[in-house]
Coordinates of C-alpha atoms and ligand atoms in Angstrom, one line a residue:
X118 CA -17.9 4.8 -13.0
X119 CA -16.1 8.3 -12.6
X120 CA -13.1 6.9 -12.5
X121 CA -13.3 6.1 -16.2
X122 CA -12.4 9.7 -17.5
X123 CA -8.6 9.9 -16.2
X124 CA -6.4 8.5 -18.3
X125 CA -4.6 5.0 -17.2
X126 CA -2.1 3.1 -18.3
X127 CA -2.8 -1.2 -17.7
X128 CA -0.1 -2.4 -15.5
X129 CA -1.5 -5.3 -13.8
X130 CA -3.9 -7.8 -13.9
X131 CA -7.4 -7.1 -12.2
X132 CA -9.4 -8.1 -10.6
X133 CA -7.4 -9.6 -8.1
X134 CA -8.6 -12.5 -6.3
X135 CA -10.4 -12.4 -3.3
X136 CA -9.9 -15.6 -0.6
X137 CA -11.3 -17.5 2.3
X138 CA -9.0 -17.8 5.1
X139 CA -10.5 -20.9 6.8
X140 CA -7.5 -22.5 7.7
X141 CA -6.6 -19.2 10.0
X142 CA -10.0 -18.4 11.3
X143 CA -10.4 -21.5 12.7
X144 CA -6.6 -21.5 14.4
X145 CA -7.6 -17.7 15.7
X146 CA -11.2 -19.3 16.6
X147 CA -12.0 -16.3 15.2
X148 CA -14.5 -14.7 12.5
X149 CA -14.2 -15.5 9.1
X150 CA -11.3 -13.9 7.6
X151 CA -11.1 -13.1 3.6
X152 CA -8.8 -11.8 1.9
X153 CA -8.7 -9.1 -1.2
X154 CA -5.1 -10.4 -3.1
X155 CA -3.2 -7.5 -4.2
X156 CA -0.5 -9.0 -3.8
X157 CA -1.5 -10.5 -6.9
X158 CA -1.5 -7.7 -8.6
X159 CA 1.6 -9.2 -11.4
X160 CA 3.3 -5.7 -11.8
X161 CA 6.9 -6.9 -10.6
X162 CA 6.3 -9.6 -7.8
X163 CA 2.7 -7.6 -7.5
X164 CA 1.2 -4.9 -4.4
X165 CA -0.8 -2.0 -4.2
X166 CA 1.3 0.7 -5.6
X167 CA 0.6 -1.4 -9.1
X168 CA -3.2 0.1 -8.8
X169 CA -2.3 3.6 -8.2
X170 CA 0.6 3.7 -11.0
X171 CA -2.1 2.6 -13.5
X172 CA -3.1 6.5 -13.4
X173 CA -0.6 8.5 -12.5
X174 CA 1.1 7.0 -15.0
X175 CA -1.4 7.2 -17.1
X176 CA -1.0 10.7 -16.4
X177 CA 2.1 11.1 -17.2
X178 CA 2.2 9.4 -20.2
X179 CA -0.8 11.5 -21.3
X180 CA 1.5 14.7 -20.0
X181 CA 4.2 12.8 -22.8
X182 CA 6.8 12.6 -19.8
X183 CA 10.1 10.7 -20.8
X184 CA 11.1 10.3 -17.1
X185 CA 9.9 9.5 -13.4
X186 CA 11.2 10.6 -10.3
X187 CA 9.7 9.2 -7.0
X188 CA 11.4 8.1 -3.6
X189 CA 11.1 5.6 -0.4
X190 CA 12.7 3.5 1.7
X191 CA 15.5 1.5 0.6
X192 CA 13.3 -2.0 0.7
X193 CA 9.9 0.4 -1.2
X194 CA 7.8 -1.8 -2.8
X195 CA 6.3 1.6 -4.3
X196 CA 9.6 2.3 -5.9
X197 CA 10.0 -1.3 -7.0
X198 CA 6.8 -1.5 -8.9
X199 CA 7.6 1.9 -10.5
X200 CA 10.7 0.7 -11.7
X201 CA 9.3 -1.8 -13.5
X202 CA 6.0 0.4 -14.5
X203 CA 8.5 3.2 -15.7
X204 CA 10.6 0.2 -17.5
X205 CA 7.3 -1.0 -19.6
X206 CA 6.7 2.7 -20.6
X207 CA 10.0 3.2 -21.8
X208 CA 10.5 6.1 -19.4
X209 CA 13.6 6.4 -17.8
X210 CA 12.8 6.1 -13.6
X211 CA 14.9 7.9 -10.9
X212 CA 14.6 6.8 -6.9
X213 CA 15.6 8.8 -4.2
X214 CA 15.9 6.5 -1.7
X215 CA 16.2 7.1 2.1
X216 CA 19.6 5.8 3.9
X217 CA 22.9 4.9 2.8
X218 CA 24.1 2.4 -0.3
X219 CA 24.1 -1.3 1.5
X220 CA 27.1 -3.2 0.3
X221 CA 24.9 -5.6 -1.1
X222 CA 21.3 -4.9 -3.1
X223 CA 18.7 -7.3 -1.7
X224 CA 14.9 -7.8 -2.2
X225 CA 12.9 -4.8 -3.7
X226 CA 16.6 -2.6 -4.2
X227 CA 17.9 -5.8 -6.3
X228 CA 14.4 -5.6 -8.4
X229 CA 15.2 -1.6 -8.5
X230 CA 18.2 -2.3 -9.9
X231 CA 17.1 -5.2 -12.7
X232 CA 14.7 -3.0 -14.2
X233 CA 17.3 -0.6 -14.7
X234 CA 15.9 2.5 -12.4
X235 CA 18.9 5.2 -11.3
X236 CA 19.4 5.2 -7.7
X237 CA 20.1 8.9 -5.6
X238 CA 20.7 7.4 -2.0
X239 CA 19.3 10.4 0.4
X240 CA 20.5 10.0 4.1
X241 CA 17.6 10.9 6.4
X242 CA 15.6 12.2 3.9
X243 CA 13.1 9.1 3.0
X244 CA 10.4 10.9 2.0
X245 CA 11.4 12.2 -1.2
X246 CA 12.6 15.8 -0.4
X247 CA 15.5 15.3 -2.2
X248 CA 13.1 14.9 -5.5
X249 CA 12.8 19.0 -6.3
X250 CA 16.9 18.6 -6.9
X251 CA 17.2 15.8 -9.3
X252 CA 13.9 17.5 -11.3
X253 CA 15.6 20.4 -11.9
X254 CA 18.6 18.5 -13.2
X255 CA 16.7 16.3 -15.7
X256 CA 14.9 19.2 -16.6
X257 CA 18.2 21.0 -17.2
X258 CA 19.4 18.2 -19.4
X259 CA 16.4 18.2 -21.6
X260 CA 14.5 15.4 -20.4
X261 CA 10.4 16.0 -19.3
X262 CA 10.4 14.3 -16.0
X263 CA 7.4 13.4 -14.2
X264 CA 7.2 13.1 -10.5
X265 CA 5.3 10.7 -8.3
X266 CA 4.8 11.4 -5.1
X267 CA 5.8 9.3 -1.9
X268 CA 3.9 6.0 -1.7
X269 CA 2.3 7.0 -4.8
X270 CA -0.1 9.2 -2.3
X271 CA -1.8 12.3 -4.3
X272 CA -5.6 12.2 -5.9
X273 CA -4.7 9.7 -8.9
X274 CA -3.2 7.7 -6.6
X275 CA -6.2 7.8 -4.1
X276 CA -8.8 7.6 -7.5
X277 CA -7.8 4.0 -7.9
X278 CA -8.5 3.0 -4.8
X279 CA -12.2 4.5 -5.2
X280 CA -12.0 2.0 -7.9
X281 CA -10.5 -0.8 -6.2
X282 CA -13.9 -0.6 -3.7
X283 CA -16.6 -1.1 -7.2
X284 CA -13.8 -4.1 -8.5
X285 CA -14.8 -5.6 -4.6
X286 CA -18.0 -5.3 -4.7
X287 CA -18.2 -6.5 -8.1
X288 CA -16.8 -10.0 -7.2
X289 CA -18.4 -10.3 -3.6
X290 CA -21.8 -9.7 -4.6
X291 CA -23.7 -11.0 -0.9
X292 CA -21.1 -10.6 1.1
X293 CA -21.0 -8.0 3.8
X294 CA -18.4 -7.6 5.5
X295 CA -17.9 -5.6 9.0
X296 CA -14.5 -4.7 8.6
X297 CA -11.8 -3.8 6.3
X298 CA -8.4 -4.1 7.7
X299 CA -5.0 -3.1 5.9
X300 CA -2.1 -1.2 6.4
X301 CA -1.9 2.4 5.5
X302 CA 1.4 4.0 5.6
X303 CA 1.2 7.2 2.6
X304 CA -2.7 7.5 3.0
X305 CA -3.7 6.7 -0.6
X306 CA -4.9 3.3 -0.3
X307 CA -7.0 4.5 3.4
X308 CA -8.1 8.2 1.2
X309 CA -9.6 6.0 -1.8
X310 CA -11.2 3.0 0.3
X311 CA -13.1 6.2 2.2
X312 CA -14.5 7.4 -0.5
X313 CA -15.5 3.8 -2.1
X314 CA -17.3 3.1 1.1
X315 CA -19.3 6.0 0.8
X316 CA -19.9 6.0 -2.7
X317 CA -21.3 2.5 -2.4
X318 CA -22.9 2.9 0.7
X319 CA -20.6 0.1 2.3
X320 CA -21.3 -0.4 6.4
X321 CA -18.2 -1.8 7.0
X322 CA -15.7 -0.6 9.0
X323 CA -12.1 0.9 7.1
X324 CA -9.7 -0.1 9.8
X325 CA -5.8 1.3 8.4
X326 CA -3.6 0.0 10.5
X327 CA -0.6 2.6 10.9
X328 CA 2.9 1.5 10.1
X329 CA 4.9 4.2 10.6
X330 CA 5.7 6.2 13.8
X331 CA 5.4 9.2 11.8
X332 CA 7.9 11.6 13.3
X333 CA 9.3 13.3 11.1
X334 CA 6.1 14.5 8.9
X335 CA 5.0 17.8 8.7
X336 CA 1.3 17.0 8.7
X337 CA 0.3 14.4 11.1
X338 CA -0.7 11.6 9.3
X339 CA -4.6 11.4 10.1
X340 CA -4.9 14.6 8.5
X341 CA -3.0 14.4 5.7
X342 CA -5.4 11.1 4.9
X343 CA -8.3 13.1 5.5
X344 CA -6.8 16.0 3.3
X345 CA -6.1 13.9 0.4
X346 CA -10.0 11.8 0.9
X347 CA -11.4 15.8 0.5
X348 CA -8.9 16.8 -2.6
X349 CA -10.3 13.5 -4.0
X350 CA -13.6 13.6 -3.7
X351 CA -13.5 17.4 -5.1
X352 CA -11.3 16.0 -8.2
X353 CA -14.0 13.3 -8.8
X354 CA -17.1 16.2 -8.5
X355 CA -18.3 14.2 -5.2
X356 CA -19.0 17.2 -2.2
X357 CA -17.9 14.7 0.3
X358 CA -16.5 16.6 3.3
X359 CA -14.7 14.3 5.6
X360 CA -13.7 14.8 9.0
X361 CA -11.5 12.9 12.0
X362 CA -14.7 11.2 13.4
X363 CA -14.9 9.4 9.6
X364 CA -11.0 7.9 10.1
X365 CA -10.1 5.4 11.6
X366 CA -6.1 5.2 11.9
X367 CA -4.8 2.4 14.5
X368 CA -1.4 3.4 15.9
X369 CA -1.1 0.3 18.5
X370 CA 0.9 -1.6 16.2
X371 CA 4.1 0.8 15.1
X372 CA 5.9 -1.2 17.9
X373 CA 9.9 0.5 17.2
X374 CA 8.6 2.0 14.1
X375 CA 8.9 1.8 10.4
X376 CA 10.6 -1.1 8.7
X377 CA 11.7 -2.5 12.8
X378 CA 10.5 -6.5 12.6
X379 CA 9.1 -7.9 16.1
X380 CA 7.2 -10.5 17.3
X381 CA 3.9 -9.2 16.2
X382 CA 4.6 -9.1 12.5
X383 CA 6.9 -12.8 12.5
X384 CA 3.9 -14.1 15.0
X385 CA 1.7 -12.6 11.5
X386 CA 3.5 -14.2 9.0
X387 CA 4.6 -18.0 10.1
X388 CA 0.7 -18.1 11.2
X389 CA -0.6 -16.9 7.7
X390 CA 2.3 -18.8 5.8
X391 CA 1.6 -21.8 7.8
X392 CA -2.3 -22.2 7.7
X393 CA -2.9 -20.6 4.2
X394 CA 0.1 -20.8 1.9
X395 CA 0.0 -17.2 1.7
X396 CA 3.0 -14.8 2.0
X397 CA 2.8 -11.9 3.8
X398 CA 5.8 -9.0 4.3
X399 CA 7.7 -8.0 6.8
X400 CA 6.8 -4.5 7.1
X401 CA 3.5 -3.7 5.9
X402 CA 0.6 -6.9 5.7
X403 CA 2.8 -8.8 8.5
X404 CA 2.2 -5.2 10.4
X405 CA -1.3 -5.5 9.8
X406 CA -2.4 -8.8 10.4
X407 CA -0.3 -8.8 13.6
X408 CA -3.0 -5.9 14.4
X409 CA -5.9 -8.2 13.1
X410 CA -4.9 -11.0 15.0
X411 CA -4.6 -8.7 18.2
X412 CA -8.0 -7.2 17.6
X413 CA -9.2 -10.5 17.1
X414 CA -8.0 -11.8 20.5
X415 CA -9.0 -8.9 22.8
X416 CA -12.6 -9.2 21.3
X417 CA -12.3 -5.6 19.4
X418 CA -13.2 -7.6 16.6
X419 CA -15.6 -10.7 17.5
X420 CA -16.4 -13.8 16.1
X421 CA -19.7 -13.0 14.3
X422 CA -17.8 -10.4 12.6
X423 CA -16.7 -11.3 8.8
X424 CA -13.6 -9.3 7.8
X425 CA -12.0 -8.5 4.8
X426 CA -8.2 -8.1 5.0
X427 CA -6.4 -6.5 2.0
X428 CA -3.3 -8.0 1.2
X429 CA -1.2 -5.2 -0.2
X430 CA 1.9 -7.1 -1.2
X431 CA 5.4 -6.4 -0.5
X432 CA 6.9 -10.1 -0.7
X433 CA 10.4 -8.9 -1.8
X434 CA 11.2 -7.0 1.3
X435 CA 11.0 -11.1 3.1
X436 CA 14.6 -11.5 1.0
X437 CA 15.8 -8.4 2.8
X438 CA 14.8 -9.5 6.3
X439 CA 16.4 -13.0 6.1
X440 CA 17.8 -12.2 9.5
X441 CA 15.0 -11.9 10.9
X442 CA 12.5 -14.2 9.5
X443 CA 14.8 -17.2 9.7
X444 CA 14.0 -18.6 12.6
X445 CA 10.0 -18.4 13.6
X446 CA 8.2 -20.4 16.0
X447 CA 6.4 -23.5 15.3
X448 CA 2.6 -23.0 15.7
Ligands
PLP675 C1 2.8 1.2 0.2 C2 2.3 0.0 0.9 C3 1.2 0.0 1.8 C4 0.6 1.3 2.2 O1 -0.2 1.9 1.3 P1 -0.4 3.5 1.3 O2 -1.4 3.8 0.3 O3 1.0 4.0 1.1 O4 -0.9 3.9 2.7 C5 0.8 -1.2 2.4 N1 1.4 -2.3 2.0 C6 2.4 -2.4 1.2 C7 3.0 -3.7 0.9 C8 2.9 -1.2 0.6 O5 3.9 -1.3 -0.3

């Protein structure tokens, strides 16, 4: 695979499992539902941002960085799993994380804080923009920082994704699914899973359910995932050109916008928690099976359909939401 020449750092444990949902197809009277476990994937309680560290950490380990700088939201599962990723690398990690100190550190800013990461609190700025600041002062006190980008989103970050598609079809062999649904909030996961489908020739549809309202980006969000599918491909020697027609973003779902719990995502999780055993989050896979199950129920996706949802983690942002998870409705 041409993923194999960029160097990578093992983080996690792959492949991650991949799941029937009986028990919830047959409440949804739906299609059959699996589900790709990257919740699993061990890193520090496990999600996505495991599978794109594995290279860009790789490449900065290969740069022989000492230090990491990324940013996020103060429950980012990305920053989490980076603390813990920087931790095993004996690299010292810096957050810049969006808001104000809470009096008290719960879910993923608790993890942040037991694997020993340094925390900048940034105001408004969530998306890192604050990161150009505290470079220049690590720089200036000898350390070789490295910085990852928000959500872990450039090429390297995208690459593993490419690879996450071959790990799939590796394990599912006869299966074919019609869809692929998951929640895409920083475009890596959506830009890799593009290019995997075309690589393999997959006829499914990528359906990225959008989490965030996206207001205050400078490039709307459907380009920036096309942008960063085309810097991939390049990077990888593919000449895949993509365009808006190959994207599909869903924005019915952001409901009051990033990180704001309704009854779609609780709806999500007591049903998944309550027929499977399985945990979903509060603001990303609850997001996106909410969207599932919608699509499910207004026929956009039917019942001879066969669907692949990919579970990208985030369980430690439940601990953070106590107050609004508490309390769900008996199904
Ligand atoms: C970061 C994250 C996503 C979104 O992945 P992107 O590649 O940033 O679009 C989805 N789910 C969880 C739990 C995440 O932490």
């Amino acid at each position: 695979m041409m993923t194999k020449k960029f160097p990578k750092e093992e983080l996690g444990f792959f492949p991650t499992p991949v799941v029937k949902l009986s028990r919830l197809s047959e409440y949804l009277g739906g299609p059959e539902i699996f589900m790709k476990r990257d919740d699993m994937t061990g890193l520090a309680l496990g999600g996505n941002k495991t599978r794109k560290l594995e290279y860009i950490l790789g490449d900065a380990v290969a740069q022989g960085c000492d230090s990491v700088i990324t940013a996020g939201a103060a429950q980012s599962n990305h920053c989490r799993q980076t603390a813990a990723a920087a931790a095993s690398l004996n690299m010292e990690c810096h957050l810049v994380l969006g808001g104000e100190e809470p009096v008290e550190a719960k879910g993923n800013l608790l993890l942040d804080q037991i694997f020993g990461s340094h925390l900048h609190w940034a105001g408004q700025n969530r998306k890192g923009e604050d990161i150009p600041q505290i470079y220049k002062q690590l720089k200036k006190s000898g350390k070789k920082p490295y910085v990852v980008p928000y959500g872990g989103s450039n090429e390297l970050g995208a690459l593993s994704f490419v690879a996450a598609v071959e790990e799939l079809e590796s394990q599912i062999k006869d299966e074919q699914f019609t869809h692929i649904v998951f929640a895409s909030s920083s475009g890596g996961t959506h830009a890799g899973l593009m290019i995997g489908k075309k690589l393999y020739g997959k006829g499914f549809k990528l359906i990225g359910i959008n989490i965030d309202k996206g207001e205050t980006d400078e490039i709307p969000f459907d380009h920036y995932i096309i942008e960063l599918a085309n810097k991939t491909s390049n990077m990888l020697g593919l000449k895949y050109e993509f365009t808006q027609e190959a994207l599909t973003l869903n924005s019915d779902y952001v409901g009051q916008g990033y990180g704001v719990v309704g009854k779609l995502e609780q709806e999500a999780i007591s049903l998944t928690a309550r027929t499977e055993g399985i945990l979903l989050d509060p603001v990303y896979t609850g997001r996106a099976m909410g969207g599932l199950i919608d699509m499910i129920r207004t026929g956009i996706i039917n019942k001879n359909d066969k669907v692949l949802f990919w579970h990208t983690g985030g369980a430690p942002a439940v601990f953070a939401y106590s107050d609004k998870l508490h309390l769900m409705p008996q199904i």
